[in-house]
GROMACS .gro file of C-alpha atoms in nm:
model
  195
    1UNK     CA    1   0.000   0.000   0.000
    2UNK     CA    2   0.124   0.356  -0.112
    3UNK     CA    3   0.233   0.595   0.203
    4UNK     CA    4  -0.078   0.876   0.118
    5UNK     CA    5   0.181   1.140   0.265
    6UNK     CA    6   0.451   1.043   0.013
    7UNK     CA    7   0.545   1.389  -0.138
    8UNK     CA    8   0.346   1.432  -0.460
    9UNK     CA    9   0.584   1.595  -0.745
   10UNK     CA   10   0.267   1.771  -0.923
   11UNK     CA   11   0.193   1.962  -0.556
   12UNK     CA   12   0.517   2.039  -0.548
   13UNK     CA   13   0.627   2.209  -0.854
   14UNK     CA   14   0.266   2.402  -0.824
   15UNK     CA   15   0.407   2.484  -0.508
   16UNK     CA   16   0.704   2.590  -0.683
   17UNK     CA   17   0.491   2.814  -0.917
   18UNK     CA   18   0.332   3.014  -0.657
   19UNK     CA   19   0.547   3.219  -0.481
   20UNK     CA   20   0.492   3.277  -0.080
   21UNK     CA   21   0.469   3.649  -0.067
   22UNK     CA   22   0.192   3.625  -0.337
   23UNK     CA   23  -0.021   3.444  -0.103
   24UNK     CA   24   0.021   3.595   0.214
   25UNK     CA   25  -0.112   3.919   0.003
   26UNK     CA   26  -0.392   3.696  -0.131
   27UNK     CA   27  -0.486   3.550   0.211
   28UNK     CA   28  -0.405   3.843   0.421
   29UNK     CA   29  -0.689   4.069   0.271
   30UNK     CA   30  -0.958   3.795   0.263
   31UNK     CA   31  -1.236   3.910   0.546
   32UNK     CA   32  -1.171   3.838   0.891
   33UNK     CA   33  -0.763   3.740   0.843
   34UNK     CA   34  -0.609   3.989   0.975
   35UNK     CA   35  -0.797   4.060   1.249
   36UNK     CA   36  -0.766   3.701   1.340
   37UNK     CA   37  -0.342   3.703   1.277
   38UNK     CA   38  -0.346   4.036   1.460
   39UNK     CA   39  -0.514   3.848   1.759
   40UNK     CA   40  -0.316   3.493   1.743
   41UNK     CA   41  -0.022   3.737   1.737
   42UNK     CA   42  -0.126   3.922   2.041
   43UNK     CA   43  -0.282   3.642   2.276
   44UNK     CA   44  -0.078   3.383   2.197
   45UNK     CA   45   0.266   3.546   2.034
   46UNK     CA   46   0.192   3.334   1.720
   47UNK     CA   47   0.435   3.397   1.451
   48UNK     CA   48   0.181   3.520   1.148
   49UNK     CA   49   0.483   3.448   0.876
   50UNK     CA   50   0.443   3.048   0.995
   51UNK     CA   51   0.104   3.048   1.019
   52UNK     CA   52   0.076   3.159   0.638
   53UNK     CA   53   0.338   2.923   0.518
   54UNK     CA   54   0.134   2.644   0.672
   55UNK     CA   55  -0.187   2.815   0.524
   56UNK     CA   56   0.038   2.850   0.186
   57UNK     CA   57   0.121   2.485   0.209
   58UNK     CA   58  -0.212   2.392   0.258
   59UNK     CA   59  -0.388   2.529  -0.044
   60UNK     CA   60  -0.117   2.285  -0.275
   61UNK     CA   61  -0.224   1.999  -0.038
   62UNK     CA   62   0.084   1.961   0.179
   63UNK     CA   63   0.213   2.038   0.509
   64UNK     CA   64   0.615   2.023   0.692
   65UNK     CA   65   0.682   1.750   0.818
   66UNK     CA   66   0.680   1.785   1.216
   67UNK     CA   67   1.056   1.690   1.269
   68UNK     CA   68   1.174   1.882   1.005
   69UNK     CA   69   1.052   2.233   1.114
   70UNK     CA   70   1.251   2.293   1.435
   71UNK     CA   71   1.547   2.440   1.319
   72UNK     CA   72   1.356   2.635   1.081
   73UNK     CA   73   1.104   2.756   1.331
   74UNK     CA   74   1.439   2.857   1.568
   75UNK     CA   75   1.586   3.060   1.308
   76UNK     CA   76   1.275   3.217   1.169
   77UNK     CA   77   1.207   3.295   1.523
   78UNK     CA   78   1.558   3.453   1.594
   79UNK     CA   79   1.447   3.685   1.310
   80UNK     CA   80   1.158   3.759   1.426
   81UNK     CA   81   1.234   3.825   1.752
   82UNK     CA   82   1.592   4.004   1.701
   83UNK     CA   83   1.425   4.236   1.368
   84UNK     CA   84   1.090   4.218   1.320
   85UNK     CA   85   0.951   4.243   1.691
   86UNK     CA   86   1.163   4.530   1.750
   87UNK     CA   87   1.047   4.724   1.480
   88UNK     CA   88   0.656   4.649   1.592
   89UNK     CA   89   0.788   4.771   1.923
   90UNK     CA   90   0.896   5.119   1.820
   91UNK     CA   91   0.637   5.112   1.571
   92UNK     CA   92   0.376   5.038   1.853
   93UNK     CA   93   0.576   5.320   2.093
   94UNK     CA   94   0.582   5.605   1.842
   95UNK     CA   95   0.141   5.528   1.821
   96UNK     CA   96   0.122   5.632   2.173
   97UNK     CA   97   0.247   5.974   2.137
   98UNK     CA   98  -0.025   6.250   2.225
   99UNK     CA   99   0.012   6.513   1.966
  100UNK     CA  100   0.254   6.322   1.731
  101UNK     CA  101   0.477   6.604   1.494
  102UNK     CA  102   0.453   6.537   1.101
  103UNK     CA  103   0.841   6.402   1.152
  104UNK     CA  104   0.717   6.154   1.407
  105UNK     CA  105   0.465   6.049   1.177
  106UNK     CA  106   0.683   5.980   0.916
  107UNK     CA  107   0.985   5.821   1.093
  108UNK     CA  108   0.634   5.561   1.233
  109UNK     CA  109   0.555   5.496   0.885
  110UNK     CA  110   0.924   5.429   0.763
  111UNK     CA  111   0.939   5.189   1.089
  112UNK     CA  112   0.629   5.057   0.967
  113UNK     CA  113   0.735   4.971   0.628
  114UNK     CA  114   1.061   4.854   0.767
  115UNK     CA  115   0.854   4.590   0.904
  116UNK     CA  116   0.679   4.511   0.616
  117UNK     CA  117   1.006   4.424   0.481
  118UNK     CA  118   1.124   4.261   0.741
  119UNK     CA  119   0.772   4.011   0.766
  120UNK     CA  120   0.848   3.993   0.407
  121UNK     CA  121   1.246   3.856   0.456
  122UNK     CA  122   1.073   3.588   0.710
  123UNK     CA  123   0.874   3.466   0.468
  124UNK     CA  124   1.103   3.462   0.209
  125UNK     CA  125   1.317   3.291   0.458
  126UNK     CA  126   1.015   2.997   0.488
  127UNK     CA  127   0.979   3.019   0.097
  128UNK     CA  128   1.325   2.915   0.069
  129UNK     CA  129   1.320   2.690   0.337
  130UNK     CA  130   1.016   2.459   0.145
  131UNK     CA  131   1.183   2.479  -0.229
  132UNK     CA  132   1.537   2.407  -0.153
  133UNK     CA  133   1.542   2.114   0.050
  134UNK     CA  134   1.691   1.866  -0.167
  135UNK     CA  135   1.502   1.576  -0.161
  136UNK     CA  136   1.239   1.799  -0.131
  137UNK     CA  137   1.021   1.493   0.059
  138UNK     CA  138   1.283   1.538   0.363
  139UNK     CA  139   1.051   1.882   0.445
  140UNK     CA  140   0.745   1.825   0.330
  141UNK     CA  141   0.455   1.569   0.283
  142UNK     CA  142   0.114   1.555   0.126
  143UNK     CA  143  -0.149   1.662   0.364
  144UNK     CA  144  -0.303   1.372   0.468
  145UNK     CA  145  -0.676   1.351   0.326
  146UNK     CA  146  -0.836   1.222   0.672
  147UNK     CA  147  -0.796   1.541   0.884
  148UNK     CA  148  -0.974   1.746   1.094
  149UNK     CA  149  -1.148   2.114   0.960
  150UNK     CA  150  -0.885   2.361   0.861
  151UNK     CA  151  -0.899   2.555   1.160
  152UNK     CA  152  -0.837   2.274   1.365
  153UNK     CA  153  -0.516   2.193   1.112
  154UNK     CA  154  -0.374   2.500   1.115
  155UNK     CA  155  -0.429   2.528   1.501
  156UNK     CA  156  -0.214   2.193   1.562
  157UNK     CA  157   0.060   2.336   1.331
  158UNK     CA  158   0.096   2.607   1.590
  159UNK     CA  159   0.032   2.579   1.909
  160UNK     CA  160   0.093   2.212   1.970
  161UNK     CA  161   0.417   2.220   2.178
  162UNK     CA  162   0.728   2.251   2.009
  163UNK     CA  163   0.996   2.253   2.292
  164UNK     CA  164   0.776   2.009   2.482
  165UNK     CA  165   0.576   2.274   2.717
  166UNK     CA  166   0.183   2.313   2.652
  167UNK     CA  167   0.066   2.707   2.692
  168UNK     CA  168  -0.207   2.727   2.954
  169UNK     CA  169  -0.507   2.974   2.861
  170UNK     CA  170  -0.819   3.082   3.039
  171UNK     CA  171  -1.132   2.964   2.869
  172UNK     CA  172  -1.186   3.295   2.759
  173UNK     CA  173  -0.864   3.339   2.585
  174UNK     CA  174  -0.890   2.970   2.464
  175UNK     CA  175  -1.253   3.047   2.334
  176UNK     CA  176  -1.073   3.372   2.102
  177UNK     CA  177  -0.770   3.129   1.967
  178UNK     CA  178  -1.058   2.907   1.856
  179UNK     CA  179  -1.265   3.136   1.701
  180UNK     CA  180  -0.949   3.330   1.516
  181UNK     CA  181  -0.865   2.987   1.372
  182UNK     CA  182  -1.178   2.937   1.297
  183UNK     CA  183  -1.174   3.231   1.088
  184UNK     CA  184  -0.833   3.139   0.898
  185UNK     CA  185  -1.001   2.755   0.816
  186UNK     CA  186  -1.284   2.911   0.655
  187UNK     CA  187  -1.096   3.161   0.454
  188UNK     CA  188  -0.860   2.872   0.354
  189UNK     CA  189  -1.087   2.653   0.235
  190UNK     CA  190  -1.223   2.856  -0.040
  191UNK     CA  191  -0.832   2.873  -0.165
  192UNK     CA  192  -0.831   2.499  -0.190
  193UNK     CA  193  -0.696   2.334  -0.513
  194UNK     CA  194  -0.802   2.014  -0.644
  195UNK     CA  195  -0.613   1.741  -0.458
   0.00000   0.00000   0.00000
C-alpha cells in the first residue's frame, strides 16, 4: 500500500509556481484574516509568517513534516524576535504619542514599512526553506486527506508544543484562539486546489 503522505511531485512544482509572498497578500486581505493574525499574534505570540506558510502549504495539499521544522522555526524565530519584533515595538511606541509632529509620523511609517520588509524577509526565509530542500520529501509531505477542519489543522501546526511545554489559557482566551482559527479555516478553504 502507497504511504498517502509520500510527497506528490505535481503539488510540489505548483508549489514551486506560486510564490509565498503572493499568497500571504492573497490570504491576508480575505475578510476576517487579519484581524484574526493580529489576535493569534497578540494572545498567543503566534508567529503570522508560519502560520501563512502552513496556510500556503495547505492550499497545494501539503504540510512540513513535524521533525523537520525545528530548526527552521528557531531561526525564523531569531528573526523575528531580534528584527521584526523590534520594529513592531517602536512602531507600537511612536502610536502612543499625544500630539505626534509630522516628523514623528513619518519616521512611524518608515518603521512601519521597515517591518513590512522585514515580515516579508521571514517569509522569504520559509519560501526558501520549502523549495530548496533537496530531496524535497525530507521537508514536506502531502497533507493527509483524513484530517480534521482547517482551523483545527492549522491550530495543531501552531500551538501544539514545540519545545515540549503546553501554553495554559483561560477559557476565555482559549474560546478567542478558537474562534481566530476558525476564521483562517474558513478563509482557507475557499483557496483549496483540487487534490
Amino acid at each position: 500500500m502507497l504511504d498517502s503522505t509520500a510527497l506528490d511531485s505535481t503539488r510540489f512544482a505548483a508549489l514551486q509556481q506560486a510564490p509565498l509572498w503572493d499568497f500571504a497578500l492573497a490570504f491576508y486581505a480575505r475578510p476576517g484574516v487579519e484581524q484574526a493574525c493580529l489576535a493569534l499574534q497578540d494572545i498567543a505570540a503566534v508567529d503570522v509568517c508560519e502560520l501563512v506558510f502552513h496556510g500556503w502549504l495547505f492550499t497545494h495539499g501539503l504540510e512540513a513534516r513535524p521533525e523537520a521544522l525545528s530548526a527552521q522555526r528557531q531561526s525564523c524565530g531569531e528573526w523575528q524576535a531580534g528584527v521584526t519584533e523590534v520594529l513592531r515595538g517602536l512602531r507600537r511606541d511612536l502610536k502612543r504619542a499625544e500630539r505626534p509632529s509630522e516628523t514623528l509620523l513619518a519616521l512611524r511609517e518608515r518603521i512601519k514599512q521597515a517591518e513590512l520588509l522585514a515580515e516579508r524577509e521571514n517569509l522569504q526565509r520559509w519560501q526558501t526553506w520549502a523549495w530548496d530542500a533537496d530531496p524535497p520529501w525530507q521537508r514536506l509531505q502531502n497533507k493527509p486527506t483524513m484530517s480534521n477542519d482547517t482551523g483545527i489543522w492549522l491550530q495543531e501546526r501552531l500551538l501544539s508544543p514545540h519545545d515540549g511545554q503546553r501554553s495554559v489559557f483561560d477559557e476565555v482566551t482559549v474560546e478567542a484562539l478558537q474562534d481566530a482559527f476558525d476564521v483562517l479555516g474558513r478563509q482557507l478553504d475557499p483557496l483549496q486546489r483540487a487534490r
